[in-house]
């Protein structure tokens, strides 16, 4: 994603739930010097909290049931083309995109994951790191490819796990770092 010279990159955010990262990216995109312009939010859940916020901020948003993946992706692809979207940020998006979709947007889909990848791919990362007695965990922003949480790493932030940490306290601290890391990673890939 080269040649960003003052023109913001049209960006879509895909969510499934709370959307706190989405909210943070929208704030980031509103800053003058931000390289992105969030033009679209796609949700896999029509009741996602994030959708309410997107509507409030007057950002176009659509919900799709991903039970029919082909149908959903066909429609999403149409909207992405109409809105000239050049970057897709997954933020708590709980569905797996098809190989075909990922291929069409090769190098343009990124994700944030709550672990130090390649360790702890998949769900339930906080409980698993605690159960394994890890000393450190963190978060990773990476490109999305067809392997779950397996694409090239853009940036990572490591944090120390405290003795008193629970899955809840850990999530809180990791997410705080996510809000800093995601914008930094976007700046890094748009140069
Ligand atoms: C984030 O912590 C992210 O690491 C993971 O899902 C969580 C989504 O939280 N992929 P939110 O919806 O952004 O609040």
mmCIF file of C-alpha atoms and ligand atoms in Angstrom:
data_model
loop_
_atom_site.group_PDB
_atom_site.id
_atom_site.type_symbol
_atom_site.label_atom_id
_atom_site.label_comp_id
_atom_site.label_asym_id
_atom_site.label_seq_id
_atom_site.Cartn_x
_atom_site.Cartn_y
_atom_site.Cartn_z
ATOM 1 C CA UNK A 1 0.000 0.000 0.000
ATOM 2 C CA UNK A 2 2.367 2.646 -1.241
ATOM 3 C CA UNK A 3 2.108 6.268 -2.333
ATOM 4 C CA UNK A 4 0.001 7.733 0.422
ATOM 5 C CA UNK A 5 0.501 11.414 -0.242
ATOM 6 C CA UNK A 6 -2.042 13.325 1.738
ATOM 7 C CA UNK A 7 -5.028 11.366 0.416
ATOM 8 C CA UNK A 8 -6.782 9.194 2.960
ATOM 9 C CA UNK A 9 -7.264 5.518 2.153
ATOM 10 C CA UNK A 10 -10.924 4.430 2.128
ATOM 11 C CA UNK A 11 -11.224 1.836 4.857
ATOM 12 C CA UNK A 12 -13.829 -0.698 6.020
ATOM 13 C CA UNK A 13 -13.956 -2.244 9.465
ATOM 14 C CA UNK A 14 -15.445 -5.707 9.976
ATOM 15 C CA UNK A 15 -16.856 -6.457 13.441
ATOM 16 C CA UNK A 16 -19.028 -8.969 15.273
ATOM 17 C CA UNK A 17 -19.542 -7.498 18.728
ATOM 18 C CA UNK A 18 -18.564 -4.664 21.062
ATOM 19 C CA UNK A 19 -16.469 -2.833 18.512
ATOM 20 C CA UNK A 20 -14.160 -1.012 20.904
ATOM 21 C CA UNK A 21 -11.284 -1.336 18.416
ATOM 22 C CA UNK A 22 -13.626 -0.132 15.688
ATOM 23 C CA UNK A 23 -14.501 2.889 17.778
ATOM 24 C CA UNK A 24 -10.849 3.602 18.346
ATOM 25 C CA UNK A 25 -10.074 3.325 14.624
ATOM 26 C CA UNK A 26 -12.939 5.686 13.781
ATOM 27 C CA UNK A 27 -11.499 8.227 16.213
ATOM 28 C CA UNK A 28 -8.063 7.696 14.712
ATOM 29 C CA UNK A 29 -9.415 8.177 11.193
ATOM 30 C CA UNK A 30 -10.960 11.500 12.170
ATOM 31 C CA UNK A 31 -7.607 12.968 13.084
ATOM 32 C CA UNK A 32 -6.238 15.294 10.428
ATOM 33 C CA UNK A 33 -3.040 13.408 9.879
ATOM 34 C CA UNK A 34 -4.601 9.964 9.857
ATOM 35 C CA UNK A 35 -3.896 8.017 6.655
ATOM 36 C CA UNK A 36 -7.346 6.361 6.652
ATOM 37 C CA UNK A 37 -10.958 7.347 6.224
ATOM 38 C CA UNK A 38 -13.417 4.852 7.706
ATOM 39 C CA UNK A 39 -16.229 4.752 5.158
ATOM 40 C CA UNK A 40 -17.892 1.479 6.021
ATOM 41 C CA UNK A 41 -18.602 -0.944 8.847
ATOM 42 C CA UNK A 42 -19.617 -4.534 8.130
ATOM 43 C CA UNK A 43 -21.000 -6.675 10.938
ATOM 44 C CA UNK A 44 -21.673 -10.386 11.106
ATOM 45 C CA UNK A 45 -24.247 -9.681 13.796
ATOM 46 C CA UNK A 46 -27.095 -7.224 13.445
ATOM 47 C CA UNK A 47 -27.212 -6.721 17.203
ATOM 48 C CA UNK A 48 -23.520 -5.847 17.539
ATOM 49 C CA UNK A 49 -22.967 -2.886 19.831
ATOM 50 C CA UNK A 50 -20.484 -1.468 17.355
ATOM 51 C CA UNK A 51 -23.212 -1.022 14.752
ATOM 52 C CA UNK A 52 -25.060 1.439 16.988
ATOM 53 C CA UNK A 53 -21.923 3.559 17.297
ATOM 54 C CA UNK A 54 -21.251 3.439 13.536
ATOM 55 C CA UNK A 55 -24.799 4.633 12.846
ATOM 56 C CA UNK A 56 -24.424 7.416 15.393
ATOM 57 C CA UNK A 57 -21.272 8.537 13.616
ATOM 58 C CA UNK A 58 -23.137 8.346 10.292
ATOM 59 C CA UNK A 59 -20.840 5.711 8.880
ATOM 60 C CA UNK A 60 -22.458 3.399 6.341
ATOM 61 C CA UNK A 61 -22.991 0.023 7.952
ATOM 62 C CA UNK A 62 -24.408 -3.317 6.917
ATOM 63 C CA UNK A 63 -25.037 -6.559 8.767
ATOM 64 C CA UNK A 64 -24.873 -9.928 7.100
ATOM 65 C CA UNK A 65 -25.641 -13.415 8.296
ATOM 66 C CA UNK A 66 -22.596 -15.364 7.300
ATOM 67 C CA UNK A 67 -24.495 -18.662 7.304
ATOM 68 C CA UNK A 68 -24.582 -18.223 3.527
ATOM 69 C CA UNK A 69 -20.984 -17.124 3.070
ATOM 70 C CA UNK A 70 -21.152 -16.908 -0.719
ATOM 71 C CA UNK A 71 -24.181 -14.619 -0.632
ATOM 72 C CA UNK A 72 -22.733 -12.432 2.107
ATOM 73 C CA UNK A 73 -19.355 -12.053 0.431
ATOM 74 C CA UNK A 74 -20.884 -11.346 -2.980
ATOM 75 C CA UNK A 75 -22.861 -8.461 -1.501
ATOM 76 C CA UNK A 76 -20.008 -7.203 0.626
ATOM 77 C CA UNK A 77 -17.732 -7.220 -2.392
ATOM 78 C CA UNK A 78 -20.235 -5.057 -4.253
ATOM 79 C CA UNK A 79 -20.390 -2.523 -1.410
ATOM 80 C CA UNK A 80 -16.611 -2.472 -1.052
ATOM 81 C CA UNK A 81 -16.253 -1.708 -4.758
ATOM 82 C CA UNK A 82 -18.911 1.010 -4.676
ATOM 83 C CA UNK A 83 -17.183 2.694 -1.756
ATOM 84 C CA UNK A 84 -13.743 2.220 -3.301
ATOM 85 C CA UNK A 85 -12.456 0.508 -0.181
ATOM 86 C CA UNK A 86 -8.703 -0.127 -0.291
ATOM 87 C CA UNK A 87 -8.140 -1.420 3.254
ATOM 88 C CA UNK A 88 -10.164 -3.816 5.428
ATOM 89 C CA UNK A 89 -9.501 -3.868 9.162
ATOM 90 C CA UNK A 90 -10.906 -6.865 11.016
ATOM 91 C CA UNK A 91 -11.633 -5.912 14.611
ATOM 92 C CA UNK A 92 -13.238 -8.638 16.659
ATOM 93 C CA UNK A 93 -14.692 -10.153 13.484
ATOM 94 C CA UNK A 94 -15.627 -13.732 14.364
ATOM 95 C CA UNK A 95 -16.208 -15.191 10.900
ATOM 96 C CA UNK A 96 -13.740 -16.788 8.550
ATOM 97 C CA UNK A 97 -13.539 -15.176 5.132
ATOM 98 C CA UNK A 98 -13.288 -17.431 2.082
ATOM 99 C CA UNK A 99 -10.035 -18.048 0.278
ATOM 100 C CA UNK A 100 -11.537 -16.354 -2.756
ATOM 101 C CA UNK A 101 -12.441 -13.174 -0.874
ATOM 102 C CA UNK A 102 -9.011 -12.971 0.732
ATOM 103 C CA UNK A 103 -7.386 -13.459 -2.675
ATOM 104 C CA UNK A 104 -9.379 -10.574 -4.150
ATOM 105 C CA UNK A 105 -8.124 -8.299 -1.368
ATOM 106 C CA UNK A 106 -4.638 -9.739 -1.110
ATOM 107 C CA UNK A 107 -2.417 -7.608 1.123
ATOM 108 C CA UNK A 108 -5.315 -5.316 1.998
ATOM 109 C CA UNK A 109 -6.945 -7.170 4.898
ATOM 110 C CA UNK A 110 -5.434 -6.849 8.366
ATOM 111 C CA UNK A 111 -6.497 -8.166 11.760
ATOM 112 C CA UNK A 112 -5.771 -7.598 15.432
ATOM 113 C CA UNK A 113 -5.307 -10.660 17.613
ATOM 114 C CA UNK A 114 -4.942 -10.785 21.413
ATOM 115 C CA UNK A 115 -1.752 -12.828 21.694
ATOM 116 C CA UNK A 116 1.863 -12.812 20.649
ATOM 117 C CA UNK A 117 1.396 -14.687 17.390
ATOM 118 C CA UNK A 118 2.339 -17.292 16.265
ATOM 119 C CA UNK A 119 1.544 -18.352 19.824
ATOM 120 C CA UNK A 120 -2.094 -18.766 20.833
ATOM 121 C CA UNK A 121 -3.943 -18.565 17.555
ATOM 122 C CA UNK A 122 -7.721 -18.878 17.748
ATOM 123 C CA UNK A 123 -10.112 -18.129 20.574
ATOM 124 C CA UNK A 124 -9.895 -17.863 24.346
ATOM 125 C CA UNK A 125 -6.331 -16.585 24.391
ATOM 126 C CA UNK A 126 -6.418 -15.007 27.868
ATOM 127 C CA UNK A 127 -7.499 -18.185 29.641
ATOM 128 C CA UNK A 128 -5.017 -20.266 27.707
ATOM 129 C CA UNK A 129 -1.980 -18.076 28.459
ATOM 130 C CA UNK A 130 -2.912 -17.997 32.145
ATOM 131 C CA UNK A 131 -3.461 -21.747 32.267
ATOM 132 C CA UNK A 132 -0.059 -22.327 30.708
ATOM 133 C CA UNK A 133 1.647 -20.042 33.204
ATOM 134 C CA UNK A 134 3.057 -17.736 30.531
ATOM 135 C CA UNK A 135 5.090 -14.780 31.747
ATOM 136 C CA UNK A 136 4.219 -12.556 28.827
ATOM 137 C CA UNK A 137 1.398 -12.048 26.396
ATOM 138 C CA UNK A 138 0.285 -9.183 24.175
ATOM 139 C CA UNK A 139 -1.329 -8.370 20.883
ATOM 140 C CA UNK A 140 -0.469 -8.615 17.215
ATOM 141 C CA UNK A 141 -1.608 -6.849 14.060
ATOM 142 C CA UNK A 142 -1.094 -9.037 11.017
ATOM 143 C CA UNK A 143 -2.063 -9.415 7.380
ATOM 144 C CA UNK A 144 -4.862 -11.888 6.805
ATOM 145 C CA UNK A 145 -4.218 -14.928 4.657
ATOM 146 C CA UNK A 146 -6.073 -18.222 4.387
ATOM 147 C CA UNK A 147 -4.495 -19.668 7.513
ATOM 148 C CA UNK A 148 -6.256 -18.673 10.741
ATOM 149 C CA UNK A 149 -4.218 -15.923 12.459
ATOM 150 C CA UNK A 150 -1.330 -17.008 10.260
ATOM 151 C CA UNK A 151 -0.537 -14.025 8.003
ATOM 152 C CA UNK A 152 2.585 -11.873 8.071
ATOM 153 C CA UNK A 153 3.020 -9.921 11.297
ATOM 154 C CA UNK A 154 2.977 -6.122 11.012
ATOM 155 C CA UNK A 155 3.474 -5.121 14.659
ATOM 156 C CA UNK A 156 3.346 -6.696 18.101
ATOM 157 C CA UNK A 157 3.197 -5.383 21.638
ATOM 158 C CA UNK A 158 4.325 -7.514 24.533
ATOM 159 C CA UNK A 159 3.069 -7.098 28.090
ATOM 160 C CA UNK A 160 4.033 -8.795 31.316
ATOM 161 C CA UNK A 161 1.475 -11.063 32.979
ATOM 162 C CA UNK A 162 1.058 -10.233 36.660
ATOM 163 C CA UNK A 163 0.577 -12.859 39.376
ATOM 164 C CA UNK A 164 -2.798 -11.405 40.256
ATOM 165 C CA UNK A 165 -4.027 -11.340 36.636
ATOM 166 C CA UNK A 166 -7.339 -12.910 35.687
ATOM 167 C CA UNK A 167 -8.657 -13.297 32.145
ATOM 168 C CA UNK A 168 -10.661 -10.120 32.735
ATOM 169 C CA UNK A 169 -7.785 -7.961 33.995
ATOM 170 C CA UNK A 170 -5.511 -9.277 31.283
ATOM 171 C CA UNK A 171 -8.048 -8.515 28.568
ATOM 172 C CA UNK A 172 -8.362 -4.975 29.880
ATOM 173 C CA UNK A 173 -4.601 -4.392 29.749
ATOM 174 C CA UNK A 174 -4.129 -6.082 26.380
ATOM 175 C CA UNK A 175 -6.981 -4.114 24.826
ATOM 176 C CA UNK A 176 -5.480 -0.853 26.045
ATOM 177 C CA UNK A 177 -2.378 -1.778 24.061
ATOM 178 C CA UNK A 178 -4.502 -2.805 21.073
ATOM 179 C CA UNK A 179 -5.887 0.712 20.819
ATOM 180 C CA UNK A 180 -2.335 2.027 20.423
ATOM 181 C CA UNK A 181 -1.049 -0.781 18.248
ATOM 182 C CA UNK A 182 -3.722 -0.895 15.546
ATOM 183 C CA UNK A 183 -3.290 2.744 14.415
ATOM 184 C CA UNK A 184 0.504 2.339 14.530
ATOM 185 C CA UNK A 185 0.303 -0.765 12.356
ATOM 186 C CA UNK A 186 -1.918 1.045 9.848
ATOM 187 C CA UNK A 187 0.558 3.913 9.654
ATOM 188 C CA UNK A 188 3.318 1.384 9.124
ATOM 189 C CA UNK A 189 1.693 -0.269 6.092
ATOM 190 C CA UNK A 190 0.527 2.967 4.492
ATOM 191 C CA UNK A 191 3.675 4.822 3.608
HETATM 192 C C1 LIG B 1 -10.123 -7.624 20.396
HETATM 193 O O1 LIG B 1 -9.559 -7.650 21.662
HETATM 194 C C2 LIG B 1 -9.275 -8.322 19.379
HETATM 195 O O2 LIG B 1 -8.011 -8.637 19.822
HETATM 196 C C3 LIG B 1 -9.997 -9.611 19.091
HETATM 197 O O3 LIG B 1 -11.330 -9.408 19.418
HETATM 198 C C4 LIG B 1 -11.451 -8.367 20.367
HETATM 199 C C5 LIG B 1 -12.586 -7.524 19.918
HETATM 200 O O4 LIG B 1 -12.942 -6.545 20.838
HETATM 201 N N1 LIG B 1 -9.770 -9.995 17.728
HETATM 202 P P1 LIG B 1 -13.732 -5.263 20.369
HETATM 203 O O5 LIG B 1 -14.981 -5.741 19.647
HETATM 204 O O6 LIG B 1 -12.845 -4.460 19.475
HETATM 205 O O7 LIG B 1 -14.091 -4.545 21.630
#
